[in-house]
Coordinates of C-alpha atoms and ligand atoms in Angstrom, one line a residue:
Chain A
M1 CA 17.4 -113.4 -35.0
I2 CA 14.1 -113.4 -35.3
A3 CA 14.0 -115.1 -31.8
G4 CA 16.0 -112.9 -29.7
V5 CA 14.0 -109.9 -31.1
A6 CA 10.5 -112.1 -29.4
L7 CA 13.0 -112.5 -26.3
A8 CA 14.1 -108.9 -26.4
L9 CA 10.6 -108.1 -26.5
L10 CA 8.8 -109.9 -24.1
L11 CA 11.5 -110.1 -21.9
P12 CA 9.6 -107.8 -19.6
L13 CA 6.4 -109.1 -18.5
A14 CA 9.3 -112.7 -16.9
I15 CA 11.7 -111.1 -15.3
K16 CA 10.9 -107.8 -13.5
G17 CA 12.8 -104.6 -11.2
F18 CA 16.1 -105.2 -10.9
F19 CA 17.1 -107.5 -14.0
L20 CA 14.7 -104.7 -16.3
F21 CA 16.8 -102.1 -15.0
Q22 CA 20.3 -103.8 -15.8
L23 CA 19.3 -105.1 -18.7
T24 CA 18.2 -101.5 -19.4
L25 CA 20.8 -99.9 -18.5
A26 CA 23.1 -102.7 -20.1
L27 CA 21.7 -102.4 -23.3
I28 CA 23.0 -98.9 -22.7
Y29 CA 25.7 -99.4 -22.5
A30 CA 25.9 -101.2 -25.7
V31 CA 24.6 -98.1 -27.3
A32 CA 28.4 -96.2 -26.0
I33 CA 30.2 -98.9 -27.2
L34 CA 28.9 -98.6 -30.8
G35 CA 29.7 -95.0 -30.1
L36 CA 33.3 -95.6 -29.6
N37 CA 33.5 -98.8 -32.4
L38 CA 32.1 -96.3 -35.1
L39 CA 35.4 -94.6 -33.7
T40 CA 38.3 -96.6 -32.8
G41 CA 37.4 -99.8 -35.0
F42 CA 36.0 -98.8 -38.5
N43 CA 37.7 -95.5 -38.2
G44 CA 41.0 -96.2 -35.8
Q45 CA 41.1 -93.4 -34.1
F46 CA 41.5 -94.0 -30.1
S47 CA 39.7 -93.3 -27.5
L48 CA 39.5 -93.0 -23.6
G49 CA 37.6 -90.1 -22.7
H50 CA 34.2 -91.3 -24.6
S51 CA 33.1 -91.4 -20.7
A52 CA 33.1 -87.8 -21.1
F53 CA 30.7 -87.5 -24.1
Y54 CA 28.4 -89.8 -21.6
A55 CA 28.2 -86.9 -19.1
I56 CA 27.6 -84.3 -22.0
G57 CA 25.2 -86.6 -23.1
A58 CA 23.5 -87.3 -19.2
Y59 CA 23.6 -83.7 -19.0
T60 CA 22.2 -82.0 -21.4
A61 CA 19.1 -84.5 -20.8
A62 CA 19.5 -83.8 -16.5
I63 CA 19.3 -79.4 -17.5
L64 CA 16.9 -80.1 -20.3
M65 CA 14.4 -82.1 -17.8
D66 CA 15.6 -80.0 -14.8
Q67 CA 15.4 -76.6 -15.6
A68 CA 13.4 -76.5 -18.5
D69 CA 10.6 -79.1 -18.2
V70 CA 11.8 -80.6 -21.8
A71 CA 10.0 -83.7 -22.5
Y72 CA 12.5 -86.6 -22.3
Y73 CA 12.2 -88.1 -25.4
W74 CA 13.5 -85.0 -27.0
T75 CA 16.3 -84.8 -24.5
L76 CA 18.2 -87.8 -26.7
P77 CA 18.3 -85.5 -30.4
A78 CA 20.0 -82.9 -28.2
A79 CA 21.6 -84.5 -26.1
G80 CA 23.2 -85.8 -29.2
A81 CA 23.0 -82.7 -31.2
A82 CA 25.6 -81.7 -28.7
C83 CA 27.9 -84.3 -28.5
F84 CA 28.2 -84.0 -32.4
I85 CA 28.8 -81.0 -32.0
V86 CA 31.7 -81.4 -29.1
G87 CA 33.1 -84.1 -30.8
F88 CA 33.2 -82.7 -34.0
L89 CA 35.0 -79.9 -32.6
F90 CA 37.3 -82.3 -30.5
G91 CA 38.1 -84.0 -33.6
L92 CA 39.7 -81.3 -35.6
P93 CA 42.5 -80.2 -33.7
A94 CA 43.0 -83.6 -32.9
L95 CA 43.5 -85.0 -36.1
R96 CA 47.3 -84.2 -35.8
L97 CA 47.7 -86.4 -33.6
E98 CA 47.8 -90.3 -33.9
G99 CA 47.0 -93.5 -31.7
L100 CA 48.7 -93.0 -28.4
Y101 CA 49.5 -89.9 -28.4
L102 CA 45.4 -89.2 -29.6
A103 CA 43.9 -91.4 -26.9
L104 CA 46.9 -89.3 -24.2
A105 CA 44.5 -86.8 -26.1
T106 CA 41.1 -88.3 -25.2
F107 CA 42.2 -89.5 -22.1
A108 CA 42.4 -85.6 -20.5
L109 CA 39.1 -84.8 -22.0
A110 CA 38.0 -88.1 -19.3
I111 CA 39.5 -86.5 -16.2
A112 CA 39.0 -83.1 -16.7
T113 CA 34.9 -83.8 -17.4
P114 CA 34.2 -84.6 -14.2
Q115 CA 36.0 -81.4 -12.4
L116 CA 34.4 -79.2 -15.1
L117 CA 30.4 -80.4 -13.9
K118 CA 31.7 -80.1 -9.8
S119 CA 33.0 -76.2 -10.6
T120 CA 30.9 -73.5 -9.2
P121 CA 30.6 -71.4 -12.6
L122 CA 28.3 -74.3 -14.2
E123 CA 27.0 -74.8 -10.5
P124 CA 23.6 -72.9 -11.2
W125 CA 23.2 -75.7 -13.8
T126 CA 24.1 -78.8 -13.1
G127 CA 23.9 -79.1 -9.0
G128 CA 28.3 -79.5 -8.7
V129 CA 28.4 -82.2 -6.3
Q130 CA 24.6 -83.4 -5.9
G131 CA 23.8 -84.1 -9.6
I132 CA 20.3 -83.4 -10.6
V133 CA 17.4 -85.5 -9.6
I134 CA 14.7 -86.4 -12.8
L135 CA 12.1 -87.5 -13.1
K136 CA 11.4 -91.4 -14.5
P137 CA 9.1 -91.0 -17.3
E138 CA 5.9 -92.9 -17.7
A139 CA 4.2 -95.9 -20.2
P140 CA 2.1 -92.5 -22.8
L141 CA -1.1 -93.3 -24.5
G142 CA -1.9 -95.3 -21.0
L143 CA -0.3 -98.4 -22.4
P144 CA -1.1 -101.1 -19.1
L145 CA 2.9 -100.5 -17.8
N146 CA 5.0 -100.1 -15.0
S147 CA 7.7 -96.4 -16.0
D148 CA 10.4 -100.0 -15.7
Q149 CA 8.8 -102.3 -18.1
W150 CA 7.9 -98.3 -20.7
L151 CA 11.9 -97.5 -20.5
Y152 CA 13.1 -100.7 -21.6
Y153 CA 10.8 -100.3 -24.0
F154 CA 11.8 -96.8 -25.0
T155 CA 15.2 -98.5 -24.9
M156 CA 15.0 -100.8 -27.3
L157 CA 13.2 -98.5 -29.7
T158 CA 16.0 -95.6 -29.6
A159 CA 18.5 -98.6 -29.7
A160 CA 17.0 -100.6 -32.8
L161 CA 17.1 -97.4 -34.8
M162 CA 20.6 -96.5 -33.9
Y163 CA 21.9 -99.9 -34.3
A164 CA 20.0 -99.3 -37.9
G165 CA 22.0 -96.8 -38.5
A166 CA 25.4 -97.4 -37.8
V167 CA 24.9 -101.0 -39.7
N168 CA 23.4 -99.1 -43.2
L169 CA 25.8 -96.4 -43.0
M170 CA 28.8 -98.9 -42.2
K171 CA 27.3 -101.0 -45.9
S172 CA 27.4 -97.9 -47.4
R173 CA 30.5 -95.6 -49.5
T174 CA 30.2 -93.3 -45.7
G175 CA 31.0 -96.4 -44.4
R176 CA 33.8 -97.4 -46.8
A177 CA 35.9 -94.0 -47.0
I178 CA 35.6 -94.2 -43.0
M179 CA 37.0 -97.8 -43.1
A180 CA 39.5 -97.2 -46.4
I181 CA 41.2 -94.1 -43.5
R182 CA 41.4 -96.4 -40.3
D183 CA 43.9 -98.8 -43.5
N184 CA 45.1 -96.6 -44.3
P185 CA 45.3 -92.7 -45.2
I186 CA 47.2 -91.2 -47.8
A187 CA 44.9 -94.2 -50.6
A188 CA 42.4 -92.7 -49.3
S189 CA 42.8 -90.0 -49.8
A190 CA 44.4 -89.8 -53.2
M191 CA 41.0 -92.0 -53.9
G192 CA 38.7 -89.3 -53.5
V193 CA 38.4 -89.6 -49.6
N194 CA 38.6 -85.9 -47.5
V195 CA 39.9 -87.6 -45.1
A196 CA 40.0 -85.0 -42.2
L197 CA 36.3 -83.8 -42.5
Y198 CA 35.7 -87.5 -43.0
K199 CA 37.5 -88.7 -39.3
S200 CA 36.0 -84.6 -38.1
L201 CA 32.3 -86.3 -38.6
T202 CA 33.3 -89.4 -37.8
F203 CA 34.9 -88.4 -34.5
G204 CA 31.1 -86.3 -34.0
V205 CA 29.2 -88.9 -34.6
S206 CA 30.6 -91.3 -32.8
A207 CA 30.2 -88.6 -30.3
L208 CA 26.3 -88.5 -30.9
Y209 CA 26.4 -91.8 -30.2
T210 CA 27.4 -91.7 -26.9
G211 CA 26.2 -89.2 -26.2
V212 CA 22.6 -90.4 -26.5
A213 CA 23.1 -93.3 -24.3
G214 CA 24.5 -91.2 -21.9
A215 CA 20.6 -89.1 -22.2
L216 CA 19.6 -92.8 -21.9
G217 CA 20.8 -93.2 -18.7
A218 CA 20.1 -90.7 -17.0
L219 CA 16.8 -90.9 -17.7
T220 CA 16.9 -94.5 -16.2
V221 CA 19.5 -94.4 -13.7
Q222 CA 17.2 -91.0 -12.3
F223 CA 20.2 -88.8 -11.0
V224 CA 23.5 -87.1 -12.4
A225 CA 25.7 -86.4 -10.8
P226 CA 29.6 -85.8 -11.6
D227 CA 31.4 -89.0 -10.1
S228 CA 29.4 -91.0 -11.9
F229 CA 31.2 -90.3 -15.4
T230 CA 34.5 -90.5 -14.4
F231 CA 37.7 -92.6 -16.4
N232 CA 36.3 -95.6 -14.9
L233 CA 33.3 -95.4 -16.8
A234 CA 36.1 -94.9 -19.9
I235 CA 37.4 -97.7 -19.6
A236 CA 35.2 -99.8 -19.2
L237 CA 33.3 -98.8 -22.2
F238 CA 37.2 -99.2 -23.6
V239 CA 37.0 -102.5 -22.0
G240 CA 33.3 -103.5 -23.5
L241 CA 34.5 -102.3 -27.0
V242 CA 37.1 -105.2 -26.9
I243 CA 34.8 -107.7 -25.3
G244 CA 32.5 -107.4 -27.7
G245 CA 35.3 -107.1 -31.2
V246 CA 36.8 -104.5 -32.2
G247 CA 35.2 -102.8 -35.6
S248 CA 31.6 -105.7 -34.4
I249 CA 28.5 -103.8 -34.3
P250 CA 26.2 -107.3 -32.8
G251 CA 29.7 -108.0 -30.8
T252 CA 28.4 -104.0 -29.0
L253 CA 25.8 -106.2 -27.2
L254 CA 27.9 -108.5 -25.0
G255 CA 30.4 -105.5 -24.6
G256 CA 26.8 -103.8 -23.0
L257 CA 26.3 -106.9 -21.2
F258 CA 30.0 -107.7 -20.6
I259 CA 30.9 -104.2 -18.7
L260 CA 27.5 -104.3 -16.7
F261 CA 26.9 -107.9 -14.5
V262 CA 30.6 -109.3 -14.6
P263 CA 31.3 -106.4 -12.3
N264 CA 28.3 -107.7 -10.3
I265 CA 29.6 -111.3 -10.6
A266 CA 32.6 -111.2 -9.5
E267 CA 31.2 -109.3 -6.7
E268 CA 28.8 -111.5 -5.8
L269 CA 32.0 -114.1 -6.4
S270 CA 34.5 -112.6 -3.8
K271 CA 33.5 -109.1 -2.1
G272 CA 37.2 -108.3 -1.0
L273 CA 38.4 -109.4 -3.6
A274 CA 36.2 -108.5 -6.1
Q275 CA 38.1 -106.3 -8.3
A276 CA 40.7 -109.3 -8.5
V277 CA 38.2 -111.7 -9.7
Y278 CA 37.0 -109.5 -13.0
G279 CA 40.9 -108.8 -13.5
F280 CA 41.5 -112.8 -13.7
I281 CA 37.8 -112.8 -16.2
L282 CA 38.9 -110.7 -17.7
I283 CA 42.0 -111.7 -18.7
A284 CA 40.7 -115.2 -19.3
V285 CA 37.9 -114.2 -21.9
I286 CA 40.9 -111.3 -23.9
Y287 CA 43.0 -115.4 -23.5
L288 CA 39.8 -117.5 -24.7
M289 CA 38.3 -114.7 -27.4
P290 CA 41.8 -113.4 -28.7
S291 CA 39.1 -111.6 -31.3
G292 CA 36.6 -111.1 -28.3
A293 CA 33.2 -112.6 -28.6
A294 CA 32.3 -111.5 -32.5
G295 CA 35.9 -112.6 -33.2
L296 CA 34.4 -116.8 -31.6
I297 CA 31.0 -116.2 -33.5
R298 CA 32.9 -115.6 -36.9
L299 CA 34.9 -119.1 -35.9
I300 CA 32.3 -121.1 -34.6
V301 CA 31.1 -119.3 -37.9
G302 CA 33.5 -120.7 -39.8
R303 CA 33.9 -124.1 -39.3
T304 CA 30.2 -124.9 -39.6
A305 CA 30.0 -122.2 -42.9
R306 CA 33.0 -123.1 -45.1
S307 CA 32.3 -122.8 -48.4
R308 CA 29.4 -120.5 -47.7
S309 CA 29.8 -117.0 -48.9
Q310 CA 29.0 -114.7 -45.7
P311 CA 27.9 -111.3 -46.2
V312 CA 30.2 -109.0 -46.9
H313 CA 29.9 -106.4 -44.4
F314 CA 29.9 -109.0 -42.0
E315 CA 33.3 -110.2 -43.5
T316 CA 35.1 -107.1 -43.7
A317 CA 34.1 -105.7 -39.5
S318 CA 35.3 -108.2 -38.0
R319 CA 38.3 -109.2 -40.1
S320 CA 39.5 -105.0 -39.2
A321 CA 38.9 -106.5 -35.6
R322 CA 42.0 -108.4 -35.5
L323 CA 44.3 -106.0 -37.6
T324 CA 43.6 -103.8 -35.9
R325 CA 43.5 -104.7 -32.2
E326 CA 47.3 -106.2 -33.3
T327 CA 48.3 -104.2 -35.6
P328 CA 46.7 -100.8 -33.5
M329 CA 48.7 -98.3 -35.9
S330 CA 50.7 -100.8 -39.4
S331 CA 47.9 -98.1 -41.1
S332 CA 49.7 -95.3 -40.3
T333 CA 53.2 -96.7 -40.4
S334 CA 52.6 -98.2 -44.1
G335 CA 51.1 -95.1 -45.1
D336 CA 54.2 -93.0 -44.8
E337 CA 56.2 -95.7 -46.6
N338 CA 54.1 -95.6 -49.5
A339 CA 54.6 -92.0 -49.2
K340 CA 58.2 -92.1 -49.9
Chain B
M1 CA 41.7 -111.4 -69.2
N2 CA 38.8 -109.9 -69.7
A3 CA 39.4 -107.3 -72.1
V4 CA 37.8 -107.2 -74.8
A5 CA 34.6 -107.3 -73.3
Y6 CA 34.6 -104.2 -71.9
A7 CA 33.2 -100.6 -74.5
T8 CA 34.7 -97.4 -74.2
A9 CA 32.4 -94.8 -73.3
A10 CA 33.9 -91.7 -74.4
A11 CA 35.4 -90.0 -77.9
P12 CA 39.3 -89.2 -77.2
S13 CA 39.1 -85.2 -76.2
A14 CA 40.4 -83.4 -79.0
S15 CA 42.5 -80.9 -78.1
A16 CA 45.6 -83.0 -78.5
A17 CA 47.2 -80.4 -79.1
Q18 CA 47.6 -78.7 -75.5
A19 CA 49.3 -81.3 -73.4
L20 CA 48.1 -82.8 -71.2
L21 CA 50.6 -83.1 -68.4
A22 CA 53.4 -80.4 -68.2
V23 CA 55.8 -81.0 -65.5
R24 CA 57.6 -77.5 -65.6
D25 CA 61.1 -77.8 -64.0
V26 CA 59.6 -78.5 -60.9
R27 CA 62.5 -79.1 -57.6
V28 CA 61.9 -80.8 -54.6
R29 CA 64.3 -81.3 -51.6
F30 CA 64.4 -83.4 -49.0
G31 CA 68.1 -81.9 -46.3
G32 CA 70.1 -81.7 -48.4
I33 CA 68.8 -83.6 -51.3
A34 CA 67.7 -82.6 -54.0
A35 CA 65.2 -85.1 -55.4
L36 CA 63.7 -83.4 -58.2
D37 CA 66.5 -80.8 -59.1
G38 CA 64.1 -79.0 -62.5
V39 CA 62.2 -81.3 -63.9
S40 CA 60.2 -81.2 -67.0
F41 CA 58.9 -82.8 -69.1
D42 CA 54.8 -83.1 -71.6
V43 CA 52.9 -86.1 -72.0
K44 CA 49.8 -85.7 -74.9
S45 CA 46.8 -86.4 -74.1
G46 CA 46.8 -91.2 -74.8
E47 CA 50.2 -91.8 -74.8
L48 CA 51.5 -94.5 -72.8
L49 CA 55.5 -93.0 -71.1
G50 CA 58.1 -94.3 -69.1
L51 CA 59.4 -92.9 -67.1
I52 CA 62.8 -95.2 -66.6
G53 CA 66.2 -94.0 -63.5
P54 CA 68.3 -95.8 -61.4
N55 CA 67.3 -95.9 -57.6
G56 CA 66.3 -92.8 -55.7
A57 CA 66.1 -91.4 -59.2
G58 CA 63.2 -89.5 -58.6
K59 CA 60.3 -91.2 -60.5
T60 CA 58.6 -92.2 -57.4
T61 CA 58.8 -88.5 -55.4
L62 CA 57.5 -86.5 -58.8
F63 CA 54.2 -89.4 -58.2
N64 CA 54.4 -87.6 -55.3
C65 CA 54.3 -84.5 -56.9
L66 CA 51.4 -85.0 -58.5
S67 CA 49.5 -87.1 -56.3
R68 CA 50.2 -83.1 -54.4
L69 CA 51.7 -85.8 -51.7
Y70 CA 54.4 -83.5 -52.2
A71 CA 54.8 -79.2 -52.5
P72 CA 57.8 -78.4 -54.7
V73 CA 60.0 -75.8 -53.9
A74 CA 59.9 -74.2 -57.4
G75 CA 58.3 -75.4 -60.6
D76 CA 54.4 -75.6 -61.9
I77 CA 53.1 -79.4 -62.6
L78 CA 50.1 -78.4 -65.2
I79 CA 47.3 -80.6 -66.0
E80 CA 45.0 -79.2 -69.0
G81 CA 46.8 -76.2 -68.8
R82 CA 46.2 -76.2 -64.9
S83 CA 48.5 -76.2 -62.5
I84 CA 47.6 -78.5 -59.8
L85 CA 49.8 -77.3 -57.5
E86 CA 47.3 -75.3 -55.4
I87 CA 44.9 -78.5 -55.2
P88 CA 44.3 -80.4 -51.6
P89 CA 45.1 -84.2 -52.3
H90 CA 41.8 -85.3 -52.0
R91 CA 40.5 -83.9 -55.2
I92 CA 43.5 -85.0 -57.3
V93 CA 41.1 -88.0 -58.6
D94 CA 38.3 -85.1 -59.9
I95 CA 40.9 -83.5 -61.7
G96 CA 41.6 -86.9 -63.2
I97 CA 45.5 -88.8 -62.3
S98 CA 44.6 -91.8 -60.0
R99 CA 47.6 -93.9 -58.7
T100 CA 49.1 -97.3 -57.5
F101 CA 52.6 -97.5 -55.5
Q102 CA 55.3 -98.5 -55.6
N103 CA 55.2 -100.6 -52.4
L104 CA 51.0 -101.5 -52.3
A105 CA 48.7 -99.3 -49.9
L106 CA 45.3 -100.9 -50.1
F107 CA 43.2 -101.0 -47.7
G108 CA 44.2 -104.0 -46.0
S109 CA 41.0 -105.6 -44.0
M110 CA 38.8 -104.9 -46.6
S111 CA 37.5 -106.8 -49.1
V112 CA 38.8 -106.6 -53.5
L113 CA 35.3 -105.4 -54.3
D114 CA 35.0 -102.6 -51.2
N115 CA 38.9 -101.3 -52.4
I116 CA 37.7 -101.2 -55.5
R117 CA 34.7 -99.0 -54.2
V118 CA 36.9 -96.9 -52.2
G119 CA 38.4 -96.6 -56.0
A120 CA 35.4 -94.8 -57.3
H121 CA 34.1 -92.7 -54.4
R122 CA 34.6 -89.4 -55.9
R123 CA 32.0 -90.7 -58.7
S124 CA 29.0 -90.5 -56.6
R125 CA 27.3 -88.1 -54.2
S126 CA 25.9 -89.4 -50.2
N127 CA 26.8 -87.8 -47.0
F128 CA 26.6 -89.0 -43.5
L129 CA 23.1 -88.8 -42.9
T130 CA 21.2 -90.2 -46.5
D131 CA 23.6 -93.5 -45.4
A132 CA 22.6 -93.7 -42.8
V133 CA 19.0 -93.4 -43.2
G134 CA 19.4 -95.4 -46.5
L135 CA 17.0 -92.8 -48.4
P136 CA 16.3 -94.2 -51.7
G137 CA 18.1 -92.4 -53.9
T138 CA 21.7 -93.4 -52.1
R139 CA 20.8 -96.0 -52.2
R140 CA 20.4 -96.1 -55.7
R141 CA 23.6 -94.1 -56.9
D142 CA 25.5 -96.6 -54.2
A143 CA 24.1 -99.5 -56.6
A144 CA 25.4 -98.6 -59.7
L145 CA 29.2 -97.8 -58.1
T146 CA 29.0 -101.1 -57.1
G147 CA 28.1 -102.0 -60.6
A148 CA 30.6 -100.6 -62.3
A149 CA 33.3 -101.8 -59.6
W150 CA 31.3 -105.2 -60.6
E151 CA 32.6 -104.6 -63.8
L152 CA 36.0 -103.9 -63.6
V153 CA 36.1 -106.9 -61.4
D154 CA 35.5 -109.0 -64.1
Y155 CA 37.9 -106.9 -66.3
L156 CA 40.9 -107.2 -64.5
D157 CA 39.6 -111.1 -63.9
L158 CA 39.7 -111.0 -59.9
R159 CA 35.9 -112.7 -59.8
D160 CA 36.4 -115.4 -57.7
V161 CA 38.5 -112.9 -55.1
A162 CA 36.0 -110.0 -54.5
M163 CA 34.7 -110.5 -51.5
R164 CA 38.2 -112.0 -49.9
A165 CA 39.7 -109.6 -47.6
V166 CA 42.8 -108.3 -49.4
S167 CA 45.3 -109.1 -46.8
D168 CA 44.8 -112.6 -47.7
L169 CA 45.6 -112.2 -51.7
P170 CA 49.1 -112.9 -52.9
F171 CA 51.9 -109.9 -54.2
G172 CA 50.6 -110.2 -57.8
L173 CA 46.4 -109.9 -57.0
Q174 CA 47.1 -107.0 -54.6
K175 CA 48.9 -105.6 -57.4
R176 CA 45.9 -106.2 -59.7
V177 CA 43.4 -104.7 -57.4
E178 CA 45.4 -101.5 -56.6
L179 CA 45.2 -101.2 -60.6
A180 CA 41.3 -102.1 -60.1
R181 CA 40.7 -99.3 -57.7
A182 CA 43.1 -96.9 -59.8
L183 CA 40.6 -97.9 -62.5
A184 CA 37.4 -97.5 -60.7
A185 CA 38.3 -93.5 -60.8
R186 CA 37.7 -93.4 -65.1
P187 CA 41.0 -91.4 -64.8
K188 CA 42.1 -89.5 -67.7
L189 CA 46.0 -89.6 -66.4
L190 CA 46.5 -93.3 -64.4
L191 CA 50.4 -93.3 -62.6
L192 CA 51.9 -96.7 -62.8
D193 CA 54.6 -96.9 -59.6
E194 CA 56.1 -99.9 -60.5
P195 CA 53.4 -103.0 -61.3
A196 CA 56.0 -105.4 -62.1
G197 CA 56.9 -105.7 -59.4
G198 CA 57.6 -109.0 -58.2
L199 CA 56.2 -110.2 -61.1
N200 CA 57.8 -113.1 -62.9
H201 CA 59.1 -113.4 -66.7
E202 CA 54.9 -114.4 -68.1
E203 CA 53.5 -112.1 -65.7
V204 CA 55.2 -109.6 -66.8
D205 CA 54.5 -109.7 -70.7
N206 CA 50.9 -110.1 -69.6
L207 CA 50.8 -107.1 -68.3
G208 CA 52.1 -105.2 -70.9
R209 CA 49.2 -106.3 -72.7
L210 CA 47.2 -105.4 -70.0
I211 CA 48.7 -101.5 -69.5
R212 CA 48.2 -101.2 -73.8
T213 CA 44.7 -102.4 -74.0
I214 CA 43.9 -99.8 -71.0
R215 CA 45.3 -97.4 -72.5
D216 CA 43.1 -98.2 -75.7
E217 CA 40.1 -99.2 -74.5
R218 CA 39.5 -96.6 -71.6
N219 CA 41.1 -94.0 -73.4
V220 CA 43.4 -92.9 -70.5
T221 CA 47.3 -91.6 -70.6
V222 CA 49.4 -94.1 -69.2
L223 CA 52.1 -92.8 -67.3
L224 CA 54.8 -96.3 -65.7
V225 CA 57.8 -95.5 -63.9
E226 CA 59.7 -99.3 -64.0
H227 CA 62.3 -101.0 -63.6
H228 CA 61.2 -103.6 -65.7
M229 CA 63.6 -102.3 -68.7
N230 CA 62.2 -105.0 -72.0
L231 CA 58.3 -104.2 -70.3
V232 CA 59.1 -100.3 -70.8
M233 CA 60.6 -100.9 -73.4
S234 CA 58.2 -103.0 -76.0
I235 CA 54.9 -100.4 -74.9
C236 CA 56.3 -97.3 -74.4
D237 CA 55.4 -94.5 -77.0
K238 CA 57.9 -92.1 -75.3
V239 CA 60.6 -92.7 -73.0
V240 CA 62.0 -90.1 -70.1
V241 CA 65.2 -90.7 -68.0
L242 CA 65.7 -89.4 -64.4
D243 CA 69.3 -89.3 -62.6
F244 CA 70.1 -87.7 -59.4
G245 CA 66.8 -86.2 -59.9
R246 CA 67.9 -85.0 -63.1
K247 CA 66.4 -85.9 -66.4
I248 CA 68.7 -87.0 -68.8
A249 CA 67.1 -88.0 -71.0
E250 CA 64.1 -88.4 -73.3
G251 CA 62.5 -89.4 -76.6
T252 CA 62.0 -92.5 -78.1
P253 CA 62.7 -96.9 -76.6
A254 CA 65.0 -96.9 -79.2
Q255 CA 66.5 -93.2 -79.0
V256 CA 66.5 -94.2 -75.2
R257 CA 68.2 -97.2 -75.3
A258 CA 71.0 -96.2 -76.8
D259 CA 72.2 -92.9 -75.6
R260 CA 75.6 -92.6 -74.0
D261 CA 73.7 -90.6 -70.6
V262 CA 71.7 -93.0 -69.8
I263 CA 73.6 -96.3 -71.0
A264 CA 76.2 -94.4 -68.0
A265 CA 73.5 -93.8 -65.5
Y266 CA 72.7 -97.7 -66.4
L267 CA 76.5 -99.1 -65.4
G268 CA 76.7 -96.4 -62.8
T269 CA 74.6 -98.2 -60.7
A270 CA 74.1 -102.7 -59.7
E271 CA 71.9 -102.0 -61.8
Ligands
ATP1 N1 60.0 -88.7 -47.1 C1 61.2 -89.0 -48.3 N2 62.3 -87.5 -47.7 C2 63.5 -88.2 -47.3 N3 64.7 -88.1 -48.5 C3 63.3 -88.7 -49.2 C4 62.1 -89.2 -49.2 N4 60.9 -89.5 -50.4 C5 61.8 -89.7 -50.7 N5 63.0 -89.2 -50.9 C6 64.7 -89.3 -51.1 O1 64.7 -88.8 -53.0 C7 65.2 -89.4 -53.6 C8 64.1 -89.8 -54.6 O2 63.6 -90.5 -53.9 P1 62.6 -91.7 -55.0 O3 61.5 -92.4 -54.0 O4 61.8 -90.8 -55.5 O5 63.4 -92.7 -55.8 P2 62.7 -93.8 -57.0 O6 63.3 -93.1 -58.5 O7 61.4 -93.9 -56.8 O8 63.6 -95.4 -56.2 P3 63.5 -96.2 -56.4 O9 63.3 -97.2 -58.0 O10 64.1 -96.9 -55.4 O11 61.8 -96.8 -56.3 C9 66.1 -90.4 -52.8 O12 67.1 -90.2 -52.8 C10 65.1 -91.3 -51.8 O13 66.1 -91.0 -51.0
MG2 MG1 60.4 -95.2 -56.6

C-alpha cells in the first residue's frame, strides 16, 4: 500500500512526456469508472450513457475557462455540480425503469449528447464541431514541475480525495442503504430506506464523479470536441467497470489502466486487426477473470489468508461483484416475489 | 440463545385500553378475486396474535397492506388510532411496524451485520455528504448503530457468521438474520410471516420460546402468520383465522381449535 503510493508519487520523476500523459489519463478514466461503479456495482442501476456525463464535465470546464477565464481548479467543482444536477434529474424519471430499459434510456443519452454539442444553438459556447482548445495549467507557487508533471499530481490529488470519499460512503449508513437497494429494493423500503431518493441521489453522485473526471480529461487533453465523447467512450467505461470488477472500488484503477493501455497494445500487435486483437484480449481476460480483476485478487488473497477474517467492506464489495454480474436483475425479481 | 442477557429499555405503554393495531373492514382485490374481503380485528399492545388460514387465505396480503406495499380498495388500518394508509412504505418503520418476509427478502451479498444495520437505518441520521466526508458526529452515530447491531447479533446467536454474506448461509440462519434485521428497527409491532417455514421440529420449539421471549423482553406486539398449528396454539394469546379473504373465527387458541368453521376450512384443503 505505502509502496504503491510512493511509487505513484515518484513516477513523474522517472518517466516523461507522453507516457506520463497516458498515466494521467488512465487515472482520470479510473475516476470516471468509479462513478459508473457507484451506480451499477453498488446500486444496481445500469448505464450505457456515462460518456454523456464525462462530456458535460469536460465541456463545463472548457467553457468556463474559455469564456469566463475561470481558474482551472474551480472548473472541477463546477463540473461536478453540473453533472450532479443533470444526473439527479435524469435519475428521477429513470426510477421507473429497470435493468435493460434503464440501459436503453442511458444509451439514448449517450448517442444524443455529441449531436447536441454540435448543434447550432449551442455553438457560441461549445464551438460546434471545432470544439474548444484550452491552455494547460502551470504548476503553482513556482514548483519545479513542468505542466505534465503538475497535471499528474493535480489529478492524483483529486482522485485520492474522490476515492477516499467513495470508500467512506460505501462503509457508511448511506452506502449500506445504497447496496441494500441493489440487493432487494422492497426489503430496503420496508426497513425505512427511501428507495426513490437514494437511487436518484446515487445517480447524481455517480454523474458527479464521472463529470469531474471529464473536467480533468479536458484539462489534460487541452481540447474538447463532440466526437471525443461518443458511445464508444460509454462502452469503454463499461468495459473498464467489468474488467476491474463490478462493485470493487480498487478494481476501478485497473479498469482505467486497461481501457487506456490495452487498445494501444492491440494496435502495436497488429495495425490492421487492432480491434479484433482487442476483442480477443477482452474475451481472454473475461474468461480468465470472470469476476474482474477484483475477483482474481480476492481469489489470491483468499488462498493465502483463508482463515483470517477480511475487512467487511472489501468482502461486501467484492461479493456483490459476482452477484451483480451473474444475475443482473435478480434483486428486482426476488423482491416482486416477496410482495406476493 | 443469549436472549436473557438483553436488558429491556422502555416500560410498557400505559394506554393499553386502545388497540395498538386496528384493522377495519379491509378489502383488497386482484383482478377478479378478493384477496381480502372485509377483514376486521384488533391487536392489543403486548399481545401475541396468531393469524392463520389455508393457502391463499390472504395472510401475506394483509401484511403487505400493513407494509403499504398494497393499498386496500376499502377499509382502514389504524396504529394507535391513526390511519397508516397515507404513509409511504419507507415511513412505515417510523411508526413502529417492522416485518419479516415469507420467502426471505434479505440483502444477499451483504454481511449478516450489515443486514442488521440496514434494519436500524431509521434509528440514525446521515446523508451522502456527511458520510462521504466521514464527519466525527456521523461516525459516532454510526458506531452507536453498529453497537446496537452487535447486541442483536449476540441476542440471536449469530456471532459466528456475523461477517459472512447472508446468501452463503443455510435457510434457518437466514430466517434468524431476517428476524434480527426486523428487531433492529425496534418496532412496536412485529410482523412475522411464516418464521417456522423450513425448520425442523426442535428448531420450531426453540423459535416458539424465542418469539415469546422477544415479546416479553422487548415490549413488542407480535402478529404471527404460521401454518405450524402446534406453534401457533402453544404460544399465541389470541388467534384470527382467515379463509378466502374473510375472517371466519377469532378467539383463544382453545376456542379456535374447537370452531366448526375452522375445522371445515382446514379439512376442505389438502392440509
Ligand atoms: N400480487 C398479487 N397479484 C395477484 N394476486 C395476488 C397477489 N398477491 C396475492 N394474490 C392472491 O391473493 C390471494 C391471497 O394470497 P396471500 O399470499 O395473501 O395468501 P396467504 O394466506 O399468505 O397464503 P400462503 O399461506 O400460501 O402464504 C391468493 O389467491 C393470491 O393468489
Ligand atoms: Mg403467505
